[in-house]
Structures are given as C-alpha cells and as structure tokens.
mmCIF file of C-alpha atoms in Angstrom:
data_model
loop_
_atom_site.group_PDB
_atom_site.id
_atom_site.type_symbol
_atom_site.label_atom_id
_atom_site.label_comp_id
_atom_site.label_asym_id
_atom_site.label_seq_id
_atom_site.Cartn_x
_atom_site.Cartn_y
_atom_site.Cartn_z
ATOM 1 C CA LEU A 1 0.000 0.000 0.000
ATOM 2 C CA GLU A 2 1.567 3.260 -1.128
ATOM 3 C CA ALA A 3 -1.216 5.814 -0.781
ATOM 4 C CA LEU A 4 -4.900 6.244 -0.028
ATOM 5 C CA VAL A 5 -7.526 8.231 -1.882
ATOM 6 C CA VAL A 6 -10.492 9.230 0.253
ATOM 7 C CA VAL A 7 -13.590 10.042 -1.755
ATOM 8 C CA GLY A 8 -16.324 12.607 -1.140
ATOM 9 C CA PHE A 9 -19.927 12.272 -2.222
ATOM 10 C CA ASP A 10 -21.188 15.795 -1.397
ATOM 11 C CA THR A 11 -19.639 19.130 -0.440
ATOM 12 C CA GLU A 12 -19.419 18.361 3.283
ATOM 13 C CA SER A 13 -17.754 14.973 2.830
ATOM 14 C CA SER A 14 -15.464 16.382 0.133
ATOM 15 C CA VAL A 15 -14.245 19.119 2.491
ATOM 16 C CA ALA A 16 -13.625 16.448 5.154
ATOM 17 C CA CYS A 17 -11.627 14.374 2.636
ATOM 18 C CA VAL A 18 -9.404 17.322 1.746
ATOM 19 C CA ARG A 19 -8.825 18.139 5.434
ATOM 20 C CA LEU A 20 -7.843 14.518 6.096
ATOM 21 C CA ALA A 21 -5.488 14.524 3.100
ATOM 22 C CA GLU A 22 -3.849 17.726 4.347
ATOM 23 C CA ARG A 23 -2.881 15.970 7.586
ATOM 24 C CA HIS A 24 -1.169 12.954 5.955
ATOM 25 C CA ASP A 25 1.509 12.810 3.261
ATOM 26 C CA ASP A 26 0.249 9.647 1.557
ATOM 27 C CA VAL A 27 -3.462 10.467 1.649
ATOM 28 C CA TYR A 28 -5.169 12.215 -1.258
ATOM 29 C CA ALA A 29 -8.752 13.291 -1.942
ATOM 30 C CA ALA A 30 -11.334 12.935 -4.660
ATOM 31 C CA VAL A 31 -14.138 15.469 -4.363
ATOM 32 C CA GLY A 32 -17.563 15.373 -5.945
ATOM 33 C CA ILE A 33 -21.322 15.269 -5.676
ATOM 34 C CA GLN A 34 -23.027 11.928 -6.192
ATOM 35 C CA PRO A 35 -26.190 11.920 -8.311
ATOM 36 C CA SER A 36 -28.383 11.073 -5.318
ATOM 37 C CA GLU A 37 -27.197 14.270 -3.614
ATOM 38 C CA PHE A 38 -28.585 16.570 -6.330
ATOM 39 C CA THR A 39 -31.782 16.821 -4.301
ATOM 40 C CA HIS A 40 -29.784 18.478 -1.495
ATOM 41 C CA GLU A 41 -27.220 20.543 -3.399
ATOM 42 C CA LYS A 42 -28.172 23.142 -5.954
ATOM 43 C CA ASP A 43 -24.951 23.038 -7.992
ATOM 44 C CA ASN A 44 -21.228 22.304 -7.943
ATOM 45 C CA SER A 45 -20.154 25.753 -6.711
ATOM 46 C CA GLY A 46 -19.287 24.497 -3.221
ATOM 47 C CA LEU A 47 -16.585 22.310 -4.743
ATOM 48 C CA LEU A 48 -14.932 24.859 -7.016
ATOM 49 C CA SER A 49 -12.262 25.908 -4.519
ATOM 50 C CA LEU A 50 -11.498 22.266 -3.683
ATOM 51 C CA LEU A 51 -10.939 21.148 -7.273
ATOM 52 C CA THR A 52 -7.658 23.050 -7.503
ATOM 53 C CA HIS A 53 -6.339 21.930 -4.116
ATOM 54 C CA PRO A 54 -2.943 20.198 -4.508
ATOM 55 C CA LYS A 55 -4.120 17.100 -2.606
ATOM 56 C CA VAL A 56 -7.167 16.601 -4.871
ATOM 57 C CA VAL A 57 -6.424 13.926 -7.475
ATOM 58 C CA ALA A 58 -9.881 13.300 -9.019
ATOM 59 C CA TYR A 59 -13.355 14.733 -9.488
ATOM 60 C CA GLY A 60 -15.776 12.228 -8.080
ATOM 61 C CA GLU A 61 -17.865 10.520 -7.111
ATOM 62 C CA ILE A 62 -19.917 11.866 -9.975
ATOM 63 C CA GLY A 63 -22.178 10.058 -12.430
ATOM 64 C CA LEU A 64 -25.679 8.623 -12.708
ATOM 65 C CA ASP A 65 -27.719 6.633 -10.201
ATOM 66 C CA TYR A 66 -31.090 5.256 -11.287
ATOM 67 C CA TYR A 67 -31.384 2.702 -8.491
ATOM 68 C CA TYR A 68 -33.339 4.859 -6.046
ATOM 69 C CA ASP A 69 -34.199 7.659 -8.495
ATOM 70 C CA LEU A 70 -33.687 10.266 -5.773
ATOM 71 C CA SER A 71 -32.919 12.891 -8.420
ATOM 72 C CA PRO A 72 -34.752 13.246 -11.745
ATOM 73 C CA ARG A 73 -32.833 11.518 -14.529
ATOM 74 C CA ASP A 74 -32.780 14.593 -16.770
ATOM 75 C CA VAL A 75 -31.223 16.590 -13.895
ATOM 76 C CA GLN A 76 -28.666 13.845 -13.294
ATOM 77 C CA LYS A 77 -27.660 13.827 -16.964
ATOM 78 C CA ARG A 78 -27.385 17.620 -17.147
ATOM 79 C CA VAL A 79 -25.283 17.880 -13.989
ATOM 80 C CA PHE A 80 -23.120 14.917 -14.985
ATOM 81 C CA ARG A 81 -22.345 16.566 -18.314
ATOM 82 C CA GLU A 82 -21.416 19.799 -16.479
ATOM 83 C CA GLN A 83 -19.212 17.820 -14.084
ATOM 84 C CA ILE A 84 -17.325 16.161 -16.941
ATOM 85 C CA LEU A 85 -16.610 19.555 -18.489
ATOM 86 C CA LEU A 86 -15.480 20.961 -15.133
ATOM 87 C CA ALA A 87 -13.172 17.997 -14.528
ATOM 88 C CA ASP A 88 -11.577 18.643 -17.916
ATOM 89 C CA GLU A 89 -11.124 22.351 -17.132
ATOM 90 C CA CYS A 90 -9.383 21.367 -13.886
ATOM 91 C CA ALA A 91 -7.297 18.651 -15.609
ATOM 92 C CA LEU A 92 -8.679 15.971 -13.280
ATOM 93 C CA PRO A 93 -9.764 12.407 -13.978
ATOM 94 C CA VAL A 94 -13.387 11.529 -13.272
ATOM 95 C CA CYS A 95 -14.327 8.954 -10.635
ATOM 96 C CA LEU A 96 -17.736 7.635 -11.636
ATOM 97 C CA HIS A 97 -20.560 6.432 -9.424
ATOM 98 C CA VAL A 98 -22.906 4.537 -11.751
ATOM 99 C CA ARG A 99 -25.822 2.436 -10.612
ATOM 100 C CA ASP A 100 -28.409 0.942 -12.978
ATOM 101 C CA ALA A 101 -27.441 3.586 -15.551
ATOM 102 C CA TYR A 102 -24.523 2.134 -17.522
ATOM 103 C CA GLY A 103 -26.126 2.680 -20.937
ATOM 104 C CA ASP A 104 -26.863 6.365 -20.328
ATOM 105 C CA CYS A 105 -23.446 6.824 -18.727
ATOM 106 C CA PHE A 106 -21.736 5.324 -21.766
ATOM 107 C CA ASP A 107 -23.776 7.585 -24.074
ATOM 108 C CA LEU A 108 -22.806 10.709 -22.100
ATOM 109 C CA LEU A 109 -19.149 9.714 -22.010
ATOM 110 C CA THR A 110 -19.256 9.157 -25.766
ATOM 111 C CA GLU A 111 -20.836 12.586 -26.237
ATOM 112 C CA CYS A 112 -18.161 14.191 -24.017
ATOM 113 C CA LYS A 113 -15.226 12.023 -25.118
ATOM 114 C CA GLU A 114 -12.987 14.980 -25.995
ATOM 115 C CA HIS A 115 -13.227 16.083 -22.347
ATOM 116 C CA LEU A 116 -12.011 12.790 -20.862
ATOM 117 C CA SER A 117 -8.292 12.994 -21.600
ATOM 118 C CA HIS A 118 -7.350 13.048 -17.897
ATOM 119 C CA GLY A 119 -8.760 9.626 -17.076
ATOM 120 C CA VAL A 120 -11.893 7.673 -16.174
ATOM 121 C CA LEU A 121 -12.443 5.391 -13.181
ATOM 122 C CA LEU A 122 -15.625 3.379 -12.736
ATOM 123 C CA HIS A 123 -15.883 3.137 -8.961
ATOM 124 C CA CYS A 124 -17.471 0.048 -7.407
ATOM 125 C CA TYR A 125 -18.158 -1.368 -10.856
ATOM 126 C CA SER A 126 -21.317 -3.479 -11.044
ATOM 127 C CA GLY A 127 -21.980 -3.477 -14.781
ATOM 128 C CA SER A 128 -21.728 -6.358 -17.196
ATOM 129 C CA ALA A 129 -18.699 -7.850 -18.909
ATOM 130 C CA GLU A 130 -20.087 -6.474 -22.195
ATOM 131 C CA MET A 131 -20.087 -2.948 -20.749
ATOM 132 C CA VAL A 132 -16.470 -3.436 -19.608
ATOM 133 C CA ARG A 133 -15.554 -3.756 -23.286
ATOM 134 C CA GLU A 134 -17.555 -0.596 -24.116
ATOM 135 C CA PHE A 135 -16.025 1.511 -21.317
ATOM 136 C CA ALA A 136 -12.565 0.235 -22.255
ATOM 137 C CA ARG A 137 -12.859 2.545 -25.299
ATOM 138 C CA PHE A 138 -12.209 5.406 -22.859
ATOM 139 C CA ASP A 139 -9.118 3.697 -21.388
ATOM 140 C CA ALA A 140 -11.152 3.424 -18.203
ATOM 141 C CA TYR A 141 -10.041 1.867 -14.949
ATOM 142 C CA PHE A 142 -12.455 -0.411 -13.096
ATOM 143 C CA ALA A 143 -12.567 -0.661 -9.307
ATOM 144 C CA PHE A 144 -14.256 -3.539 -7.523
ATOM 145 C CA GLY A 145 -15.224 -3.627 -3.868
ATOM 146 C CA GLY A 146 -16.470 -6.212 -1.424
ATOM 147 C CA ALA A 147 -19.469 -7.147 -3.588
ATOM 148 C CA ILE A 148 -17.241 -9.517 -5.586
ATOM 149 C CA THR A 149 -17.102 -11.741 -2.484
ATOM 150 C CA PHE A 150 -20.888 -12.148 -2.215
ATOM 151 C CA ALA A 151 -22.415 -15.567 -2.908
ATOM 152 C CA ASN A 152 -24.559 -14.111 -5.723
ATOM 153 C CA ALA A 153 -21.657 -12.283 -7.398
ATOM 154 C CA ARG A 154 -21.544 -14.348 -10.619
ATOM 155 C CA ARG A 155 -22.180 -11.299 -12.851
ATOM 156 C CA ASN A 156 -19.608 -9.246 -10.929
ATOM 157 C CA LEU A 157 -17.023 -12.007 -11.345
ATOM 158 C CA GLU A 158 -17.712 -12.223 -15.091
ATOM 159 C CA ALA A 159 -17.179 -8.470 -15.360
ATOM 160 C CA LEU A 160 -14.030 -8.710 -13.234
ATOM 161 C CA ALA A 161 -12.634 -11.371 -15.583
ATOM 162 C CA ALA A 162 -13.255 -9.079 -18.584
ATOM 163 C CA VAL A 163 -11.200 -6.189 -17.192
ATOM 164 C CA PRO A 164 -7.664 -5.907 -18.564
ATOM 165 C CA ARG A 165 -5.206 -6.511 -15.682
ATOM 166 C CA ASP A 166 -3.575 -3.101 -16.120
ATOM 167 C CA ARG A 167 -7.003 -1.421 -15.675
ATOM 168 C CA LEU A 168 -8.078 -3.230 -12.507
ATOM 169 C CA LEU A 169 -8.265 -1.621 -9.059
ATOM 170 C CA LEU A 170 -9.579 -2.871 -5.740
ATOM 171 C CA GLU A 171 -11.332 -0.642 -3.234
ATOM 172 C CA THR A 172 -13.014 -0.824 0.129
ATOM 173 C CA ASP A 173 -16.005 1.466 -0.569
ATOM 174 C CA CYS A 174 -16.072 2.089 3.167
ATOM 175 C CA PRO A 175 -18.147 2.052 5.189
ATOM 176 C CA TYR A 176 -20.285 -0.187 2.949
#
C-alpha cells in the first residue's frame, strides 16, 4: 500500500476528505457530488475551490444513479455533463458512481469524449462484462469492492474477468 484516496460524495464529505489529506503525506482526496445528492445541493459551486487543491487527485464521485431515483434523470444527466466539463477544465480524472445507468453513462461519455483525456475510473463497478468492453474505449479503470465476495456475485465475477489486468483496481467502498 503506497497511498490512499479518500472520496467525497457531497460538499461536506469532500471538504472532510481534503482536510484529512492535508494531515497525511500519503493520503489524497477525490471530491464530488453523487447523483443522489442533487436533491440536497443546488450546484457544484461548493466544490470549485477544492478542485484546484494540490491534494485533490480526481473529481468524483460523480455520475448517474437510477437505483433509487432520488434525483430526476434529466437533472442527473445535465449535472453529470457539467461535471465532466469541469473535470476537464481542472485537468482531473473523473471517478464515476454509476448504478443501474450504464447505458446512459456510456452515451454521455461518448458525447463528451474529448473532455475525458485526464482519465476515467468506474468506482465500485457493477456493470456487465459487455459494458467493460464498451467503457474500455475510454481507457477506463475499473474498481471492484467487497461485492465480488458475495455468494450471488456471478455477474460481478464475469465483469471482473473481462477487465484488462492493467485497468483493474480494488477498493473498500467504506463504510459499505
């Protein structure tokens, strides 16, 4: 273990991640607003000052989450597009939270492909092996968490097997 990246999901948790990273040499932060938080946060403006912090190494978790549908899908897509453009402006990779929305996510990434030159990470990947091949077009990294150990993880294990070894990451997704 060489370093840790702690990941925010809203402005408050993102600020906490940066503060933690400031206290430790080998700890870095990713800051972002998850799609389910759009009901609580009006926009990304609370993160703007954090995105240029020297300990911030990625913009995320950002993305699309259709599992609970806590935010309208059209709002999620609009904000996600804005987040991709902002990540590009800040020269940061995107760390994607995607749940039950892999098709729409792929379409938006395709639409915004010229703004993804700093990297793409699919956090806690739960999509199919077929979608691994699609997202690989963006030179994406795929992170897998504890769900690959579940008894019903056959689909997760098939997706894991489809990921090129040099694009595979493991994560805790604490506290889950």
